[in-house]
Short mmCIF file of C-alpha atoms in Angstrom, two decimals:
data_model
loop_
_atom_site.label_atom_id
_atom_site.label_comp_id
_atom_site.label_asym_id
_atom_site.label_seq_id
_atom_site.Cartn_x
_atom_site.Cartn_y
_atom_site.Cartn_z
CA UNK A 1 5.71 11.01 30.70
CA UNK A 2 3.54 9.02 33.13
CA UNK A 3 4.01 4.72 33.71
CA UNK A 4 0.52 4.84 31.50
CA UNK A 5 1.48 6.36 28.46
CA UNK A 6 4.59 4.59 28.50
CA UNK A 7 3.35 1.02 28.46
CA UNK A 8 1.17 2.12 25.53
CA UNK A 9 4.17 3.44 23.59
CA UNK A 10 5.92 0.61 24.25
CA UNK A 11 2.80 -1.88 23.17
CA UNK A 12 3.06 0.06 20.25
CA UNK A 13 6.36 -0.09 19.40
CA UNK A 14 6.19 -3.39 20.08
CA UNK A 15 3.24 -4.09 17.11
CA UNK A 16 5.34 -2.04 15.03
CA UNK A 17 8.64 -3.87 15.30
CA UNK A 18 6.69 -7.20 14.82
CA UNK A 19 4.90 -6.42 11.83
CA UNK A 20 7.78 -4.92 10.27
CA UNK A 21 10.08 -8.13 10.85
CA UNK A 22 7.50 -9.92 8.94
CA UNK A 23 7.92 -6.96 6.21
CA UNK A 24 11.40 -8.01 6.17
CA UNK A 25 10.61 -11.72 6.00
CA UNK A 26 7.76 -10.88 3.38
CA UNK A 27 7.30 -10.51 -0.56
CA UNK A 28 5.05 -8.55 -3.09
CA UNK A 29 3.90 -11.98 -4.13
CA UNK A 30 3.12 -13.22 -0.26
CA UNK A 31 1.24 -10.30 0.13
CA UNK A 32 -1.20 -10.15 -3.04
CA UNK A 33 -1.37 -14.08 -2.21
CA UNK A 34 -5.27 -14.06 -1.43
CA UNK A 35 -5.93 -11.83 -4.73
CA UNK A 36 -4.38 -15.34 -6.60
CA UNK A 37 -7.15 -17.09 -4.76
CA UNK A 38 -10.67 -15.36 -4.79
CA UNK A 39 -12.59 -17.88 -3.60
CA UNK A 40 -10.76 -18.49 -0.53
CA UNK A 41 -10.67 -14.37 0.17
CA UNK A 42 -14.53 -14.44 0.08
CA UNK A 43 -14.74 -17.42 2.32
CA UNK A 44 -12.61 -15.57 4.33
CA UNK A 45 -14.46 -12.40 4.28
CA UNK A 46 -17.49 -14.26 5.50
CA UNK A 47 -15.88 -16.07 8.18
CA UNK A 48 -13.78 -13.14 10.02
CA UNK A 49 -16.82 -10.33 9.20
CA UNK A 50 -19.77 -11.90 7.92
CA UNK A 51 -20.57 -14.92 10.76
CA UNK A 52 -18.46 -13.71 13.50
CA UNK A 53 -20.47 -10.51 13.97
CA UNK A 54 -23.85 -13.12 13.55
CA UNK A 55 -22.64 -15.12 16.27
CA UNK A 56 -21.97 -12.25 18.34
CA UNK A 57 -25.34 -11.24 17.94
CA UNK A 58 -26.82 -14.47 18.92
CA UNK A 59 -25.07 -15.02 22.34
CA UNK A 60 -26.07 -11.66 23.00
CA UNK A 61 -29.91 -12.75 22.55
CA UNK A 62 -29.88 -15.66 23.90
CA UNK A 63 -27.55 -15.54 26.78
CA UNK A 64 -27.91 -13.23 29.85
CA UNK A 65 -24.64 -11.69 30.15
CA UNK A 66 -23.44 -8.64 31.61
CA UNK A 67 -23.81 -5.56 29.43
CA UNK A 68 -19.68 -4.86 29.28
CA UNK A 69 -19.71 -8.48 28.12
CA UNK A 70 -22.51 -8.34 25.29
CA UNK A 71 -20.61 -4.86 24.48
CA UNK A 72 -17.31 -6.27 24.35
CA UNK A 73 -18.29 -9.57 21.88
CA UNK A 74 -20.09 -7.30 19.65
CA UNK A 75 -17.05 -5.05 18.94
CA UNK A 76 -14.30 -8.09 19.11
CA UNK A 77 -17.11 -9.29 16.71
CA UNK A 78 -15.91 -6.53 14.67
CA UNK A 79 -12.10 -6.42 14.99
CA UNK A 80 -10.16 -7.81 12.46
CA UNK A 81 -7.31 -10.07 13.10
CA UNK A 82 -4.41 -8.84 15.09
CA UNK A 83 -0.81 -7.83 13.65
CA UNK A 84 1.22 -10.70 15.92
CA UNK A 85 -1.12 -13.52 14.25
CA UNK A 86 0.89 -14.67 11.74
CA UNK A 87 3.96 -16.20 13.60
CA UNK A 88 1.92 -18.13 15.95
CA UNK A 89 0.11 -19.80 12.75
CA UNK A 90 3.45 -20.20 11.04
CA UNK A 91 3.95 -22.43 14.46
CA UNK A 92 1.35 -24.36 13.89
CA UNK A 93 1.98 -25.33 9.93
CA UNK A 94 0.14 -22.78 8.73
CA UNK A 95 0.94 -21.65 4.91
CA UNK A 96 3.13 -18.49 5.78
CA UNK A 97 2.03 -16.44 2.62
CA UNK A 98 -1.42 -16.90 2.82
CA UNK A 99 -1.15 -15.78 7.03
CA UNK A 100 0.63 -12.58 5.50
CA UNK A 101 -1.59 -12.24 2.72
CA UNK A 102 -4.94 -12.36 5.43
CA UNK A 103 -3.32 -9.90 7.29
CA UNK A 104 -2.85 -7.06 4.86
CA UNK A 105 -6.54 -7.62 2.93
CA UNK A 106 -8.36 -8.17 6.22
CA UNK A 107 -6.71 -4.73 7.42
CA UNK A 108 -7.48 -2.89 4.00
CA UNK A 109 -10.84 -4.12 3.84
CA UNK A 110 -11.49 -3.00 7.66
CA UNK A 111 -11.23 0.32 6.79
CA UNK A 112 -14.66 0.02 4.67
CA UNK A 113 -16.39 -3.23 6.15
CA UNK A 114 -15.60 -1.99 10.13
CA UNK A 115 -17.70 1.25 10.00
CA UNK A 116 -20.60 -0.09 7.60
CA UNK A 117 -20.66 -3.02 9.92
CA UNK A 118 -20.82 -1.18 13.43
CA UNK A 119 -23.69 0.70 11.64
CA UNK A 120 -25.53 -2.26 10.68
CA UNK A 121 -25.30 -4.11 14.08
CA UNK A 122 -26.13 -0.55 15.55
CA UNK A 123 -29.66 -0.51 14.16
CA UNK A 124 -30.00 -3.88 15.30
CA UNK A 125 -29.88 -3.21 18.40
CA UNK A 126 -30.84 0.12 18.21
CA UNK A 127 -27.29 1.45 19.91
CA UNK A 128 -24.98 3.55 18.60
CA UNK A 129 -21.76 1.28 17.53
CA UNK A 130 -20.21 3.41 15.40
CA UNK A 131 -17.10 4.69 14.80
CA UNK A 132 -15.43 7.33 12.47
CA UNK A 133 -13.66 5.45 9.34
CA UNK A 134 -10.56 7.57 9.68
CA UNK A 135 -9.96 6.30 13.00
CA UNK A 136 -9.98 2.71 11.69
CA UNK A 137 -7.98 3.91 8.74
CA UNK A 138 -5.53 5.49 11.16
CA UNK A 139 -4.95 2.32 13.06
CA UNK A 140 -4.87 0.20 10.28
CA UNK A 141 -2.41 1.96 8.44
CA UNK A 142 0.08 3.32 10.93
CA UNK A 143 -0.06 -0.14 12.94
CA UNK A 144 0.19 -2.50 10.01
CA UNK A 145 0.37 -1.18 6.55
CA UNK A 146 2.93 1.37 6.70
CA UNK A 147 5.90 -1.04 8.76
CA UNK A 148 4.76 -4.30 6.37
CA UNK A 149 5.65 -1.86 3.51
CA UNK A 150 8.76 -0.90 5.00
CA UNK A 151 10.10 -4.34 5.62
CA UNK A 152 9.29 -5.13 2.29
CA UNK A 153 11.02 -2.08 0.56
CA UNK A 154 14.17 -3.44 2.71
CA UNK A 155 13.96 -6.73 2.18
CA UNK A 156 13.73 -5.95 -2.01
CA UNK A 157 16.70 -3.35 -1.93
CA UNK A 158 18.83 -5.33 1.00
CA UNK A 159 17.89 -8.92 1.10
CA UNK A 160 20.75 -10.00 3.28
CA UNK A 161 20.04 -7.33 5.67
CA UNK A 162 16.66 -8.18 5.66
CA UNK A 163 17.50 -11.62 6.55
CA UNK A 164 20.19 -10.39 9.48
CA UNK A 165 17.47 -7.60 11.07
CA UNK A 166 14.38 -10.07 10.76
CA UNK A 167 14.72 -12.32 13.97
CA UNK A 168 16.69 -9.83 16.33
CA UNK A 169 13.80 -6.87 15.59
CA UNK A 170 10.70 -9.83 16.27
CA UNK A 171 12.84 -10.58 19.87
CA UNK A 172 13.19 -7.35 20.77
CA UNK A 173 9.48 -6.89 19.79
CA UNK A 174 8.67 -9.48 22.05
CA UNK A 175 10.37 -8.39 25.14
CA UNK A 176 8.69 -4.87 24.84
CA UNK A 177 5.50 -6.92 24.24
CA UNK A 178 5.88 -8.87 27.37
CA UNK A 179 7.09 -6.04 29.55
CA UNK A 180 4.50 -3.42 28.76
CA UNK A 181 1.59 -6.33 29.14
CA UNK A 182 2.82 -7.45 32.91
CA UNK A 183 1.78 -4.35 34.64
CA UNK A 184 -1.48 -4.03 32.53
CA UNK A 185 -2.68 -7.75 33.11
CA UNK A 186 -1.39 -7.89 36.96
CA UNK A 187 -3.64 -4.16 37.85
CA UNK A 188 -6.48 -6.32 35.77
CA UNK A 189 -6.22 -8.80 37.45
CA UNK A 190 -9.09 -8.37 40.19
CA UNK A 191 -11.79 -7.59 37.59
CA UNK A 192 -10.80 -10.32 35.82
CA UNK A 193 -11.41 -12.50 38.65
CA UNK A 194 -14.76 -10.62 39.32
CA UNK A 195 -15.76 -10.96 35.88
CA UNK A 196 -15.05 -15.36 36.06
CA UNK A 197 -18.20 -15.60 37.97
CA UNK A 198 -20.94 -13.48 35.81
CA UNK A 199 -20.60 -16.14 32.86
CA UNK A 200 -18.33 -13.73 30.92
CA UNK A 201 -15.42 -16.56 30.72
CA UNK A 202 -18.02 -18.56 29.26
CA UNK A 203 -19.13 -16.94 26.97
CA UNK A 204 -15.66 -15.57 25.43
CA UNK A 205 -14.61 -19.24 25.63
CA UNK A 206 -17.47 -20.26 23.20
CA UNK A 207 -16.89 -17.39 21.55
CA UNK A 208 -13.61 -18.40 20.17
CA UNK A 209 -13.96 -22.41 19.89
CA UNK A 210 -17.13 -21.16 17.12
CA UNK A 211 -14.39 -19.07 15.61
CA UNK A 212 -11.93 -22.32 15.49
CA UNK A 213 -14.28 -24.51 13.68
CA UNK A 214 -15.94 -21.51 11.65
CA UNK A 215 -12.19 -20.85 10.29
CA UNK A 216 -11.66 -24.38 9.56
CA UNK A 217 -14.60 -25.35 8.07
CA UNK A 218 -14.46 -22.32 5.46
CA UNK A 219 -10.53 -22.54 4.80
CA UNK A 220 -11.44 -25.90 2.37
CA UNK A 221 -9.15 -29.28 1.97
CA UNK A 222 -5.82 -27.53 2.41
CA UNK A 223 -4.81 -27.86 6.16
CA UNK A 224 -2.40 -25.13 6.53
CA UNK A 225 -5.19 -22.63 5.01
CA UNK A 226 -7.36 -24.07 7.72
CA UNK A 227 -4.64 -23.31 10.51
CA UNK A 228 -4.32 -20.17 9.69
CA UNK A 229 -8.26 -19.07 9.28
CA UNK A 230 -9.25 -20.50 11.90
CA UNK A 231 -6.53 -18.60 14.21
CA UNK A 232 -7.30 -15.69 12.38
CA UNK A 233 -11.25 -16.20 13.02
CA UNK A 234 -11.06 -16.41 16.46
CA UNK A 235 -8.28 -14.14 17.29
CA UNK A 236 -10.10 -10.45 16.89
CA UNK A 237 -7.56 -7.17 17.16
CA UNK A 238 -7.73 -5.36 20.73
CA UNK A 239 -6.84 -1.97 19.16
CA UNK A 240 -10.18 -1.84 17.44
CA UNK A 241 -11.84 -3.65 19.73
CA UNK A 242 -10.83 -0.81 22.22
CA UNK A 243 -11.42 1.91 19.58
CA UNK A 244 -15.02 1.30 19.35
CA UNK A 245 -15.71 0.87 22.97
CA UNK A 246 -14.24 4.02 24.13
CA UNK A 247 -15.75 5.83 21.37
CA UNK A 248 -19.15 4.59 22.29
CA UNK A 249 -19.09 3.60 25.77
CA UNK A 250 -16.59 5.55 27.36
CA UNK A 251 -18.34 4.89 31.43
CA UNK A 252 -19.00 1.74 30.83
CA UNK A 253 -17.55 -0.51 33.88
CA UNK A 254 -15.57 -3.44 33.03
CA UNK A 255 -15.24 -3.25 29.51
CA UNK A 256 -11.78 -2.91 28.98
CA UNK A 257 -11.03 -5.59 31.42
CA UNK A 258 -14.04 -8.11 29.37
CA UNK A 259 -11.58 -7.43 26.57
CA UNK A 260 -8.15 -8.34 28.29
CA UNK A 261 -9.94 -10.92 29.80
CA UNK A 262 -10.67 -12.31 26.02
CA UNK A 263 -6.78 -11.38 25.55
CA UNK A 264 -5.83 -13.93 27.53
CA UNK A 265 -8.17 -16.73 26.82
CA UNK A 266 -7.51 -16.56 23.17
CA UNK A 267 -4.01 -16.99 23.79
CA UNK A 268 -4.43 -19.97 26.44
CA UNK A 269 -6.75 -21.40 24.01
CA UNK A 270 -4.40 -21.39 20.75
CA UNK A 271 -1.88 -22.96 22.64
CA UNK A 272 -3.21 -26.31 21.99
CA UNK A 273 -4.64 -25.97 19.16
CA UNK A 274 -1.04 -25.01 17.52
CA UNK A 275 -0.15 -28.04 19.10
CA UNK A 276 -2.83 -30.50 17.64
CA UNK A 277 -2.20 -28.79 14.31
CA UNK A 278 1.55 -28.81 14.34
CA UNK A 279 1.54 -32.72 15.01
CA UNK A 280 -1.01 -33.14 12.80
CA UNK A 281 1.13 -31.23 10.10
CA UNK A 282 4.54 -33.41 11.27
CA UNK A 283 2.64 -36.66 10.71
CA UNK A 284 1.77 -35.85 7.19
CA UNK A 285 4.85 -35.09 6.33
CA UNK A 286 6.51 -38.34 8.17
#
């Protein structure tokens, strides 16, 4: 097995062990939370496919960006929210079910709303976006669906070992997280820099600020549903992201690079907003 394949195993394995610790941490009722509350799912639908995607579109019309760039917001654009989301929205005071309950409707509906989406931005602008809804399925269920469900079956037939496997599986998720993403972000690292001075940075940083306030706004009066939208609006999953790319641009230069770049501004960027919204959190409660 070559170092390549390896480090994508391992960021596999490392999705998988994360999203089944929140299986194990997870119930039937945190899950079907957002089916309780249809008017927040719709304004969630619009925020995470419906104006996302739109403002994609826009910064690629009005900005003059590099094509990887105006590539790789259009099909971030149509990610859904990534599988390690709801522990860093949990940080900041987000409502825990609700983060869970995103995550597993957002996925489900991807498998319909990703492909009829690609299509639609596709005749826009008259390129081929498009990608097989199997392959989204695929991703979707083997990456998220099938280990949530796991963890859940556990945690209903052996709570207490739910409880005991929960943290030490999310650790060891981490470390294989963390050690299969050094050697991918340090051989990035000089396109990266190459890419800070063609007003990519820019525009991913605008990017996901509109996806802050976009999530916020939409979420309504209750602060930790606007925590965790607006993390979940701005935060877009790679796997897809990738998916579409290499389906439909497999020579393009730079593209997979645009979208590590985005990687790790989104990160760098949540960091204080989980801040701002855990104090703000802590002072309503004091």
């Amino acid at each position: 097995m070559n170092t390549q394949a390896l480090i994508l195993q391992c960021l596999q394995a490392s999705i998988l062990g994360t999203v089944f610790s929140y299986g194990l941490q997870a119930t039937v009722s945190d899950a079907l939370f957002l089916v309780r509350h249809p008017g927040l799912l719709l304004r969630s639908v619009l925020a995470i496919f419906i104006i996302m995607p739109l403002v994609a579109i826009a910064m690629v019309e009005v900005f003059a960006l590099p094509r990887a760039t105006e590539i790789a917001l259009v099909v971030l654009a149509l990610a859904p929210i990534p599988p390690l989301l709801p522990k860093k929205e949990s940080k900041a005071g987000g409502e825990g079910a609700y983060a869970l309950g995103l995550m597993v409707v957002m996925g489900l509906l991807a498998i319909l709303l990703v492909p009829l989406l690609a299509w639609m931005l596709g005749a826009y602008f008259d390129r081929d976006f498009g990608i097989p809804p199997m392959s989204i399925a695929r991703i979707i269920i083997v990456m998220i669906v099938l280990p949530l469900l796991a963890g859940m079956l556990v945690r209903a037939l052996a709570p207490a070992l739910a409880t005991t496997l929960a943290r030490p599986i999310a650790l060891a998720s981490l470390v294989l997280l963390l050690g299969a993403a050094a050697p991918i972000l340090f051989a990035a690292v000089p396109i990266v820099l190459n890419l800070l001075h063609s007003g990519t940075l820019l525009a991913i940083v605008a990017f996901i600020i509109i996806g802050l306030v976009v999530g916020q706004l939409l979420a309504g009066s209750v602060e930790q549903r606007q925590t965790v939208l607006a993390l979940s609006t701005a935060s877009r999953h790679p796997a897809i992201a990738l998916a579409i790319a290499k389906t439909n641009f497999p020579d393009e230069p730079f593209l997979a690079a645009t979208i590590v770049l985005y990687l790790l501004v989104v990160t760098l960027l949540a960091l204080p907003y989980v801040k701002w919204r855990r104090r703000s959190a802590e002072s309503h409660v004091s």
